[in-house]
GROMACS .gro file of C-alpha atoms in nm:
model
  418
    1UNK     CA    1  -6.587  -4.165   0.095
    2UNK     CA    2  -6.697  -3.805   0.141
    3UNK     CA    3  -6.782  -3.723   0.502
    4UNK     CA    4  -6.983  -3.431   0.644
    5UNK     CA    5  -6.949  -3.353   1.016
    6UNK     CA    6  -7.213  -3.135   1.182
    7UNK     CA    7  -7.104  -2.910   1.469
    8UNK     CA    8  -6.855  -2.642   1.568
    9UNK     CA    9  -6.680  -2.744   1.889
   10UNK     CA   10  -6.360  -2.914   1.999
   11UNK     CA   11  -6.540  -3.250   1.984
   12UNK     CA   12  -6.607  -3.191   1.615
   13UNK     CA   13  -6.247  -3.075   1.562
   14UNK     CA   14  -6.129  -3.401   1.724
   15UNK     CA   15  -6.362  -3.601   1.498
   16UNK     CA   16  -6.251  -3.408   1.190
   17UNK     CA   17  -5.884  -3.451   1.281
   18UNK     CA   18  -5.929  -3.828   1.316
   19UNK     CA   19  -6.128  -3.850   0.992
   20UNK     CA   20  -5.870  -3.641   0.806
   21UNK     CA   21  -5.608  -3.904   0.896
   22UNK     CA   22  -5.825  -4.186   0.754
   23UNK     CA   23  -5.703  -4.286   0.404
   24UNK     CA   24  -6.058  -4.388   0.306
   25UNK     CA   25  -6.186  -4.030   0.348
   26UNK     CA   26  -6.150  -3.860   0.009
   27UNK     CA   27  -6.320  -3.533   0.106
   28UNK     CA   28  -6.401  -3.391   0.450
   29UNK     CA   29  -6.660  -3.122   0.514
   30UNK     CA   30  -6.784  -2.961   0.835
   31UNK     CA   31  -7.083  -2.736   0.900
   32UNK     CA   32  -7.061  -2.482   1.045
   33UNK     CA   33  -6.715  -2.565   1.189
   34UNK     CA   34  -6.469  -2.319   1.341
   35UNK     CA   35  -6.133  -2.155   1.274
   36UNK     CA   36  -5.935  -2.467   1.363
   37UNK     CA   37  -6.153  -2.717   1.179
   38UNK     CA   38  -6.096  -2.508   0.864
   39UNK     CA   39  -5.742  -2.647   0.862
   40UNK     CA   40  -5.860  -3.005   0.800
   41UNK     CA   41  -6.208  -2.973   0.645
   42UNK     CA   42  -6.400  -2.750   0.407
   43UNK     CA   43  -6.649  -2.539   0.604
   44UNK     CA   44  -7.009  -2.467   0.510
   45UNK     CA   45  -7.270  -2.245   0.678
   46UNK     CA   46  -7.576  -2.435   0.802
   47UNK     CA   47  -7.836  -2.424   1.076
   48UNK     CA   48  -7.734  -2.743   1.258
   49UNK     CA   49  -8.085  -2.779   1.406
   50UNK     CA   50  -8.254  -2.772   1.063
   51UNK     CA   51  -8.279  -3.128   0.935
   52UNK     CA   52  -8.384  -3.021   0.587
   53UNK     CA   53  -8.091  -2.780   0.554
   54UNK     CA   54  -7.840  -3.040   0.677
   55UNK     CA   55  -7.985  -3.299   0.439
   56UNK     CA   56  -7.973  -3.060   0.144
   57UNK     CA   57  -7.610  -2.980   0.220
   58UNK     CA   58  -7.521  -3.350   0.244
   59UNK     CA   59  -7.696  -3.423  -0.086
   60UNK     CA   60  -7.526  -3.130  -0.257
   61UNK     CA   61  -7.184  -3.249  -0.140
   62UNK     CA   62  -7.250  -3.610  -0.233
   63UNK     CA   63  -7.169  -3.716   0.122
   64UNK     CA   64  -7.143  -4.089   0.185
   65UNK     CA   65  -7.159  -4.040   0.562
   66UNK     CA   66  -7.294  -3.765   0.787
   67UNK     CA   67  -7.168  -3.747   1.146
   68UNK     CA   68  -7.386  -3.539   1.381
   69UNK     CA   69  -7.167  -3.416   1.668
   70UNK     CA   70  -7.376  -3.216   1.922
   71UNK     CA   71  -7.675  -3.329   2.123
   72UNK     CA   72  -7.922  -3.055   2.026
   73UNK     CA   73  -7.942  -3.152   1.653
   74UNK     CA   74  -7.980  -3.518   1.750
   75UNK     CA   75  -8.268  -3.445   1.987
   76UNK     CA   76  -8.419  -3.225   1.713
   77UNK     CA   77  -8.424  -3.525   1.476
   78UNK     CA   78  -8.155  -3.413   1.231
   79UNK     CA   79  -8.022  -3.770   1.195
   80UNK     CA   80  -8.375  -3.888   1.103
   81UNK     CA   81  -8.397  -3.633   0.822
   82UNK     CA   82  -8.059  -3.735   0.680
   83UNK     CA   83  -8.144  -4.106   0.692
   84UNK     CA   84  -8.481  -4.049   0.528
   85UNK     CA   85  -8.290  -3.909   0.230
   86UNK     CA   86  -8.100  -4.238   0.204
   87UNK     CA   87  -7.769  -4.103   0.336
   88UNK     CA   88  -7.588  -4.307   0.605
   89UNK     CA   89  -7.580  -4.107   0.927
   90UNK     CA   90  -7.390  -4.161   1.251
   91UNK     CA   91  -7.614  -4.054   1.537
   92UNK     CA   92  -7.936  -4.172   1.702
   93UNK     CA   93  -8.289  -4.083   1.600
   94UNK     CA   94  -8.463  -3.798   1.778
   95UNK     CA   95  -8.668  -4.053   1.972
   96UNK     CA   96  -8.363  -4.253   2.081
   97UNK     CA   97  -8.170  -3.934   2.166
   98UNK     CA   98  -8.423  -3.879   2.446
   99UNK     CA   99  -8.178  -4.086   2.652
  100UNK     CA  100  -7.990  -3.758   2.677
  101UNK     CA  101  -8.274  -3.515   2.606
  102UNK     CA  102  -8.473  -3.625   2.911
  103UNK     CA  103  -8.315  -3.739   3.237
  104UNK     CA  104  -8.655  -3.879   3.343
  105UNK     CA  105  -8.682  -4.090   3.026
  106UNK     CA  106  -8.329  -4.223   3.081
  107UNK     CA  107  -8.422  -4.328   3.435
  108UNK     CA  108  -8.730  -4.506   3.299
  109UNK     CA  109  -8.519  -4.698   3.046
  110UNK     CA  110  -8.259  -4.790   3.308
  111UNK     CA  111  -8.529  -4.920   3.541
  112UNK     CA  112  -8.674  -5.137   3.265
  113UNK     CA  113  -8.331  -5.267   3.163
  114UNK     CA  114  -8.213  -5.334   3.518
  115UNK     CA  115  -7.924  -5.090   3.485
  116UNK     CA  116  -7.771  -4.979   3.818
  117UNK     CA  117  -7.820  -4.607   3.882
  118UNK     CA  118  -7.895  -4.361   4.160
  119UNK     CA  119  -8.237  -4.364   4.324
  120UNK     CA  120  -8.432  -4.058   4.209
  121UNK     CA  121  -8.754  -3.861   4.199
  122UNK     CA  122  -8.892  -3.664   3.903
  123UNK     CA  123  -9.031  -3.331   4.029
  124UNK     CA  124  -9.244  -3.067   3.859
  125UNK     CA  125  -9.333  -2.848   4.159
  126UNK     CA  126  -9.135  -2.679   4.436
  127UNK     CA  127  -9.316  -2.894   4.692
  128UNK     CA  128  -9.219  -3.217   4.517
  129UNK     CA  129  -8.857  -3.104   4.489
  130UNK     CA  130  -8.848  -3.008   4.857
  131UNK     CA  131  -8.979  -3.350   4.962
  132UNK     CA  132  -8.724  -3.525   4.740
  133UNK     CA  133  -8.436  -3.315   4.875
  134UNK     CA  134  -8.543  -3.394   5.230
  135UNK     CA  135  -8.566  -3.765   5.148
  136UNK     CA  136  -8.207  -3.790   5.021
  137UNK     CA  137  -8.034  -3.524   5.231
  138UNK     CA  138  -7.700  -3.360   5.151
  139UNK     CA  139  -7.509  -3.356   4.926
  140UNK     CA  140  -7.804  -3.258   4.708
  141UNK     CA  141  -7.810  -3.357   4.340
  142UNK     CA  142  -8.055  -3.164   4.120
  143UNK     CA  143  -8.066  -3.216   3.742
  144UNK     CA  144  -8.256  -3.019   3.482
  145UNK     CA  145  -8.462  -3.279   3.295
  146UNK     CA  146  -8.378  -3.129   2.954
  147UNK     CA  147  -8.063  -3.036   2.765
  148UNK     CA  148  -7.845  -2.778   2.940
  149UNK     CA  149  -7.509  -2.797   2.758
  150UNK     CA  150  -7.342  -2.982   3.043
  151UNK     CA  151  -7.438  -2.717   3.299
  152UNK     CA  152  -7.782  -2.836   3.414
  153UNK     CA  153  -7.663  -3.025   3.720
  154UNK     CA  154  -7.612  -2.879   4.067
  155UNK     CA  155  -7.436  -3.080   4.338
  156UNK     CA  156  -7.433  -2.887   4.664
  157UNK     CA  157  -7.449  -2.912   5.042
  158UNK     CA  158  -7.656  -2.594   5.051
  159UNK     CA  159  -8.029  -2.663   5.057
  160UNK     CA  160  -8.125  -2.315   4.936
  161UNK     CA  161  -7.897  -2.348   4.631
  162UNK     CA  162  -8.053  -2.686   4.550
  163UNK     CA  163  -8.406  -2.544   4.583
  164UNK     CA  164  -8.318  -2.243   4.367
  165UNK     CA  165  -8.189  -2.464   4.085
  166UNK     CA  166  -8.502  -2.680   4.103
  167UNK     CA  167  -8.721  -2.370   4.090
  168UNK     CA  168  -8.539  -2.243   3.780
  169UNK     CA  169  -8.621  -2.562   3.584
  170UNK     CA  170  -8.960  -2.675   3.453
  171UNK     CA  171  -8.893  -3.033   3.551
  172UNK     CA  172  -8.604  -3.174   3.755
  173UNK     CA  173  -8.466  -3.508   3.861
  174UNK     CA  174  -8.358  -3.509   4.226
  175UNK     CA  175  -8.141  -3.808   4.308
  176UNK     CA  176  -7.918  -3.960   4.573
  177UNK     CA  177  -7.555  -3.854   4.573
  178UNK     CA  178  -7.315  -4.114   4.433
  179UNK     CA  179  -6.975  -4.136   4.601
  180UNK     CA  180  -6.655  -4.239   4.427
  181UNK     CA  181  -6.462  -4.132   4.116
  182UNK     CA  182  -6.642  -4.067   3.788
  183UNK     CA  183  -6.564  -4.236   3.456
  184UNK     CA  184  -6.683  -4.166   3.103
  185UNK     CA  185  -6.720  -4.469   2.880
  186UNK     CA  186  -6.825  -4.429   2.516
  187UNK     CA  187  -6.967  -4.710   2.305
  188UNK     CA  188  -7.038  -4.715   1.934
  189UNK     CA  189  -7.349  -4.917   1.852
  190UNK     CA  190  -7.569  -4.998   1.553
  191UNK     CA  191  -7.867  -5.083   1.771
  192UNK     CA  192  -7.758  -5.442   1.834
  193UNK     CA  193  -7.380  -5.477   1.852
  194UNK     CA  194  -7.211  -5.258   2.114
  195UNK     CA  195  -6.845  -5.165   2.070
  196UNK     CA  196  -6.701  -4.999   2.384
  197UNK     CA  197  -6.415  -4.752   2.348
  198UNK     CA  198  -6.148  -4.684   2.610
  199UNK     CA  199  -6.258  -4.510   2.932
  200UNK     CA  200  -6.165  -4.153   3.018
  201UNK     CA  201  -6.213  -3.917   3.310
  202UNK     CA  202  -6.312  -3.553   3.272
  203UNK     CA  203  -6.307  -3.259   3.512
  204UNK     CA  204  -6.639  -3.076   3.544
  205UNK     CA  205  -6.555  -2.807   3.798
  206UNK     CA  206  -6.406  -2.478   3.683
  207UNK     CA  207  -6.121  -2.458   3.935
  208UNK     CA  208  -5.836  -2.671   4.067
  209UNK     CA  209  -5.922  -2.928   4.330
  210UNK     CA  210  -6.273  -2.968   4.185
  211UNK     CA  211  -6.377  -2.632   4.324
  212UNK     CA  212  -6.603  -2.374   4.161
  213UNK     CA  213  -6.912  -2.410   3.943
  214UNK     CA  214  -6.989  -2.694   3.704
  215UNK     CA  215  -6.878  -2.646   3.343
  216UNK     CA  216  -6.903  -2.839   3.021
  217UNK     CA  217  -6.564  -2.989   3.110
  218UNK     CA  218  -6.219  -2.837   3.176
  219UNK     CA  219  -6.000  -3.129   3.074
  220UNK     CA  220  -5.972  -3.507   3.048
  221UNK     CA  221  -5.730  -3.796   3.039
  222UNK     CA  222  -5.705  -4.159   2.929
  223UNK     CA  223  -5.621  -4.433   3.025
  224UNK     CA  224  -5.725  -4.463   3.389
  225UNK     CA  225  -5.440  -4.643   3.568
  226UNK     CA  226  -5.646  -4.674   3.888
  227UNK     CA  227  -5.949  -4.842   3.725
  228UNK     CA  228  -6.019  -5.214   3.753
  229UNK     CA  229  -5.896  -5.406   3.446
  230UNK     CA  230  -6.243  -5.556   3.394
  231UNK     CA  231  -6.428  -5.221   3.417
  232UNK     CA  232  -6.511  -5.198   3.045
  233UNK     CA  233  -6.624  -5.561   3.032
  234UNK     CA  234  -6.843  -5.510   3.340
  235UNK     CA  235  -7.004  -5.189   3.208
  236UNK     CA  236  -7.069  -5.350   2.870
  237UNK     CA  237  -7.252  -5.639   3.038
  238UNK     CA  238  -7.446  -5.445   3.304
  239UNK     CA  239  -7.507  -5.104   3.144
  240UNK     CA  240  -7.439  -5.062   2.773
  241UNK     CA  241  -7.575  -5.382   2.619
  242UNK     CA  242  -7.889  -5.393   2.840
  243UNK     CA  243  -7.969  -5.030   2.752
  244UNK     CA  244  -7.925  -5.087   2.378
  245UNK     CA  245  -8.137  -5.404   2.401
  246UNK     CA  246  -8.411  -5.219   2.591
  247UNK     CA  247  -8.419  -4.936   2.336
  248UNK     CA  248  -8.455  -5.188   2.055
  249UNK     CA  249  -8.731  -5.370   2.247
  250UNK     CA  250  -8.920  -5.040   2.269
  251UNK     CA  251  -8.910  -4.999   1.892
  252UNK     CA  252  -8.669  -4.705   1.912
  253UNK     CA  253  -8.330  -4.866   1.846
  254UNK     CA  254  -8.029  -4.657   1.948
  255UNK     CA  255  -7.766  -4.628   1.675
  256UNK     CA  256  -7.465  -4.402   1.717
  257UNK     CA  257  -7.259  -4.310   2.022
  258UNK     CA  258  -7.392  -4.409   2.364
  259UNK     CA  259  -7.201  -4.229   2.638
  260UNK     CA  260  -7.231  -4.363   2.992
  261UNK     CA  261  -7.130  -4.126   3.271
  262UNK     CA  262  -7.046  -4.358   3.560
  263UNK     CA  263  -6.968  -4.337   3.931
  264UNK     CA  264  -6.745  -4.608   4.074
  265UNK     CA  265  -6.914  -4.618   4.414
  266UNK     CA  266  -6.850  -4.821   4.728
  267UNK     CA  267  -7.150  -5.033   4.618
  268UNK     CA  268  -7.030  -5.085   4.262
  269UNK     CA  269  -7.070  -4.910   3.927
  270UNK     CA  270  -7.370  -4.675   3.896
  271UNK     CA  271  -7.486  -4.472   3.595
  272UNK     CA  272  -7.492  -4.098   3.657
  273UNK     CA  273  -7.630  -4.011   3.314
  274UNK     CA  274  -7.644  -4.111   2.950
  275UNK     CA  275  -7.547  -3.891   2.659
  276UNK     CA  276  -7.633  -3.959   2.297
  277UNK     CA  277  -7.310  -3.833   2.142
  278UNK     CA  278  -6.935  -3.813   2.190
  279UNK     CA  279  -6.847  -3.623   2.507
  280UNK     CA  280  -6.640  -3.307   2.514
  281UNK     CA  281  -6.355  -3.304   2.629
  282UNK     CA  282  -6.325  -3.683   2.662
  283UNK     CA  283  -6.345  -3.736   2.285
  284UNK     CA  284  -6.020  -3.544   2.247
  285UNK     CA  285  -5.824  -3.800   2.453
  286UNK     CA  286  -6.010  -4.115   2.345
  287UNK     CA  287  -5.961  -4.045   1.973
  288UNK     CA  288  -5.597  -3.950   2.036
  289UNK     CA  289  -5.543  -4.314   2.138
  290UNK     CA  290  -5.751  -4.486   1.866
  291UNK     CA  291  -5.537  -4.645   1.594
  292UNK     CA  292  -5.819  -4.799   1.388
  293UNK     CA  293  -5.927  -4.558   1.108
  294UNK     CA  294  -6.243  -4.386   1.228
  295UNK     CA  295  -6.461  -4.349   0.919
  296UNK     CA  296  -6.518  -4.721   0.867
  297UNK     CA  297  -6.625  -4.767   1.229
  298UNK     CA  298  -6.878  -4.483   1.213
  299UNK     CA  299  -7.009  -4.607   0.877
  300UNK     CA  300  -7.052  -4.959   1.015
  301UNK     CA  301  -7.264  -4.813   1.296
  302UNK     CA  302  -7.475  -4.623   1.044
  303UNK     CA  303  -7.516  -4.930   0.820
  304UNK     CA  304  -7.578  -5.188   1.094
  305UNK     CA  305  -7.261  -5.388   1.026
  306UNK     CA  306  -7.057  -5.338   1.345
  307UNK     CA  307  -7.053  -5.713   1.410
  308UNK     CA  308  -6.839  -5.757   1.097
  309UNK     CA  309  -6.559  -5.526   1.213
  310UNK     CA  310  -6.218  -5.638   1.331
  311UNK     CA  311  -6.145  -5.553   1.698
  312UNK     CA  312  -6.045  -5.191   1.747
  313UNK     CA  313  -5.673  -5.117   1.775
  314UNK     CA  314  -5.545  -4.879   2.045
  315UNK     CA  315  -5.222  -4.703   2.125
  316UNK     CA  316  -5.062  -4.778   2.461
  317UNK     CA  317  -4.984  -4.406   2.493
  318UNK     CA  318  -5.161  -4.184   2.741
  319UNK     CA  319  -5.348  -3.869   2.637
  320UNK     CA  320  -5.433  -3.550   2.828
  321UNK     CA  321  -5.639  -3.252   2.716
  322UNK     CA  322  -5.650  -2.915   2.894
  323UNK     CA  323  -5.931  -2.672   2.817
  324UNK     CA  324  -5.847  -2.303   2.782
  325UNK     CA  325  -6.160  -2.108   2.874
  326UNK     CA  326  -6.246  -1.745   2.816
  327UNK     CA  327  -6.279  -1.473   3.079
  328UNK     CA  328  -6.576  -1.532   3.312
  329UNK     CA  329  -6.659  -1.885   3.186
  330UNK     CA  330  -6.886  -2.064   3.285
  331UNK     CA  331  -7.072  -1.737   3.337
  332UNK     CA  332  -7.131  -1.510   3.038
  333UNK     CA  333  -6.799  -1.542   2.854
  334UNK     CA  334  -6.614  -1.256   2.693
  335UNK     CA  335  -6.558  -1.313   2.320
  336UNK     CA  336  -6.366  -1.145   2.037
  337UNK     CA  337  -6.025  -1.156   2.209
  338UNK     CA  338  -5.730  -1.243   1.980
  339UNK     CA  339  -5.551  -1.577   2.036
  340UNK     CA  340  -5.176  -1.595   1.979
  341UNK     CA  341  -4.921  -1.875   2.001
  342UNK     CA  342  -5.112  -2.133   1.795
  343UNK     CA  343  -4.846  -2.142   1.521
  344UNK     CA  344  -4.575  -2.180   1.783
  345UNK     CA  345  -4.744  -2.491   1.925
  346UNK     CA  346  -4.760  -2.639   1.577
  347UNK     CA  347  -4.391  -2.570   1.516
  348UNK     CA  348  -4.256  -2.662   1.858
  349UNK     CA  349  -4.484  -2.936   1.991
  350UNK     CA  350  -4.632  -3.135   1.702
  351UNK     CA  351  -4.701  -3.420   1.659
  352UNK     CA  352  -4.716  -3.502   2.031
  353UNK     CA  353  -4.923  -3.195   2.121
  354UNK     CA  354  -5.179  -3.008   1.918
  355UNK     CA  355  -5.464  -2.761   1.961
  356UNK     CA  356  -5.828  -2.847   1.898
  357UNK     CA  357  -6.052  -2.543   1.858
  358UNK     CA  358  -6.384  -2.509   2.040
  359UNK     CA  359  -6.508  -2.148   2.051
  360UNK     CA  360  -6.303  -1.971   1.782
  361UNK     CA  361  -6.358  -1.780   1.461
  362UNK     CA  362  -6.152  -1.600   1.200
  363UNK     CA  363  -6.134  -1.221   1.211
  364UNK     CA  364  -5.927  -1.129   0.908
  365UNK     CA  365  -5.583  -1.279   0.965
  366UNK     CA  366  -5.647  -1.331   1.335
  367UNK     CA  367  -5.809  -1.613   1.528
  368UNK     CA  368  -6.033  -1.476   1.804
  369UNK     CA  369  -6.237  -1.628   2.084
  370UNK     CA  370  -6.603  -1.699   2.010
  371UNK     CA  371  -6.729  -1.896   2.309
  372UNK     CA  372  -6.675  -2.006   2.668
  373UNK     CA  373  -6.449  -2.303   2.614
  374UNK     CA  374  -6.209  -2.176   2.351
  375UNK     CA  375  -5.938  -2.440   2.297
  376UNK     CA  376  -5.860  -2.800   2.394
  377UNK     CA  377  -5.484  -2.843   2.409
  378UNK     CA  378  -5.423  -3.216   2.366
  379UNK     CA  379  -5.105  -3.419   2.404
  380UNK     CA  380  -4.994  -3.780   2.406
  381UNK     CA  381  -4.702  -3.945   2.584
  382UNK     CA  382  -4.565  -4.275   2.706
  383UNK     CA  383  -4.750  -4.217   3.033
  384UNK     CA  384  -4.977  -3.957   3.191
  385UNK     CA  385  -4.684  -3.761   3.333
  386UNK     CA  386  -4.527  -3.713   2.990
  387UNK     CA  387  -4.864  -3.636   2.828
  388UNK     CA  388  -4.939  -3.379   3.102
  389UNK     CA  389  -4.599  -3.213   3.062
  390UNK     CA  390  -4.644  -3.185   2.688
  391UNK     CA  391  -4.999  -3.050   2.718
  392UNK     CA  392  -4.905  -2.781   2.971
  393UNK     CA  393  -4.592  -2.686   2.776
  394UNK     CA  394  -4.818  -2.620   2.477
  395UNK     CA  395  -5.073  -2.432   2.691
  396UNK     CA  396  -4.796  -2.200   2.810
  397UNK     CA  397  -4.725  -2.090   2.451
  398UNK     CA  398  -5.082  -1.967   2.397
  399UNK     CA  399  -5.207  -1.623   2.500
  400UNK     CA  400  -5.570  -1.524   2.532
  401UNK     CA  401  -5.643  -1.222   2.748
  402UNK     CA  402  -5.834  -1.313   3.064
  403UNK     CA  403  -5.829  -1.686   2.986
  404UNK     CA  404  -5.815  -1.948   3.258
  405UNK     CA  405  -5.744  -2.320   3.279
  406UNK     CA  406  -5.700  -2.585   3.544
  407UNK     CA  407  -5.346  -2.688   3.628
  408UNK     CA  408  -5.435  -3.020   3.790
  409UNK     CA  409  -5.578  -3.219   3.498
  410UNK     CA  410  -5.472  -3.586   3.542
  411UNK     CA  411  -5.236  -3.488   3.825
  412UNK     CA  412  -5.366  -3.736   4.082
  413UNK     CA  413  -5.378  -4.021   3.830
  414UNK     CA  414  -5.024  -3.943   3.711
  415UNK     CA  415  -4.887  -3.945   4.065
  416UNK     CA  416  -5.075  -4.258   4.169
  417UNK     CA  417  -5.309  -4.082   4.414
  418UNK     CA  418  -5.630  -4.204   4.251
   0.00000   0.00000   0.00000
């Protein structure tokens, strides 16, 4: 089958890498892609938000499957346009993608489905936000209702900071703070059958020790040695399946990747948020552990035949990914800086460690930075300690002027502290 992946980040590089290893994939294309993805897929220019353009590209390539990576094209209805042309597409409809596109809509669906989540208020004025903040008290949790590329959430003890974030958004969801560690659990669904993947944990804060501002994610690891063995089974029964059933009941079935961001609180599992696509950087570690060829699973989701699949096969290995971010990220990042050491990682560290590109582009013979999160250095090992060592060994070979990364990704889990 010929596959077209839409997107240009490390998530899409991870998807393309996995698809390139699938013997059933005869041709792999990505639009618009990046400098790293060019090593495993043929790149094409496209406006990822333009459903007609994406559909025309897929038709021209003779694609048998289109995989829409980022959230913005999904919310814009790109998957709808592709499906209307008769091409199987992995990704929810624009209507179903509102689970991510609107925090308020997601809360409404969770309430109807009986899914455990934080108590919340939807606010459209400063006065409403102030009342909600007073009602819950610190720590304050304020979420932009719309898409914000992973940076629309403020968690703070400072009331003025919380009010300022609320004032900067048209509509916000103010909710109670959820204690306990966070877990990301992905599930592939065709609107009826729900196939959970293995859980991962990501690191949202920019600096070691979970200090600094929120980012799109600075690293991730899987598996979670501290998690309850029945966690996936419990979340499938109480969160994932009820949500998929509720979406179908509403006449807007959710087909694609349902991502549940969870807090393991003192009162049990609670949903922090839903996303409508693979998460970044968790995808990098989850796919590193998946042994089942990926294309057939995504196609079964698109075709409504997930129930016919054999159980997924997983490696017992651990996986860790460390994000290398550009100068000043998550503020306005500096771009255009040359990246060196990538070839050395390939020579010295493969196959156990490899580099997935996020914000990169070609500049003649050089690879240069082109975004805030630039690279996801990913490694596998017999346990988290070995995977961490391999990832950081590879990170040390790479040079990008002004770049920064966290040095504590998976450290607590590897040492048994969490």
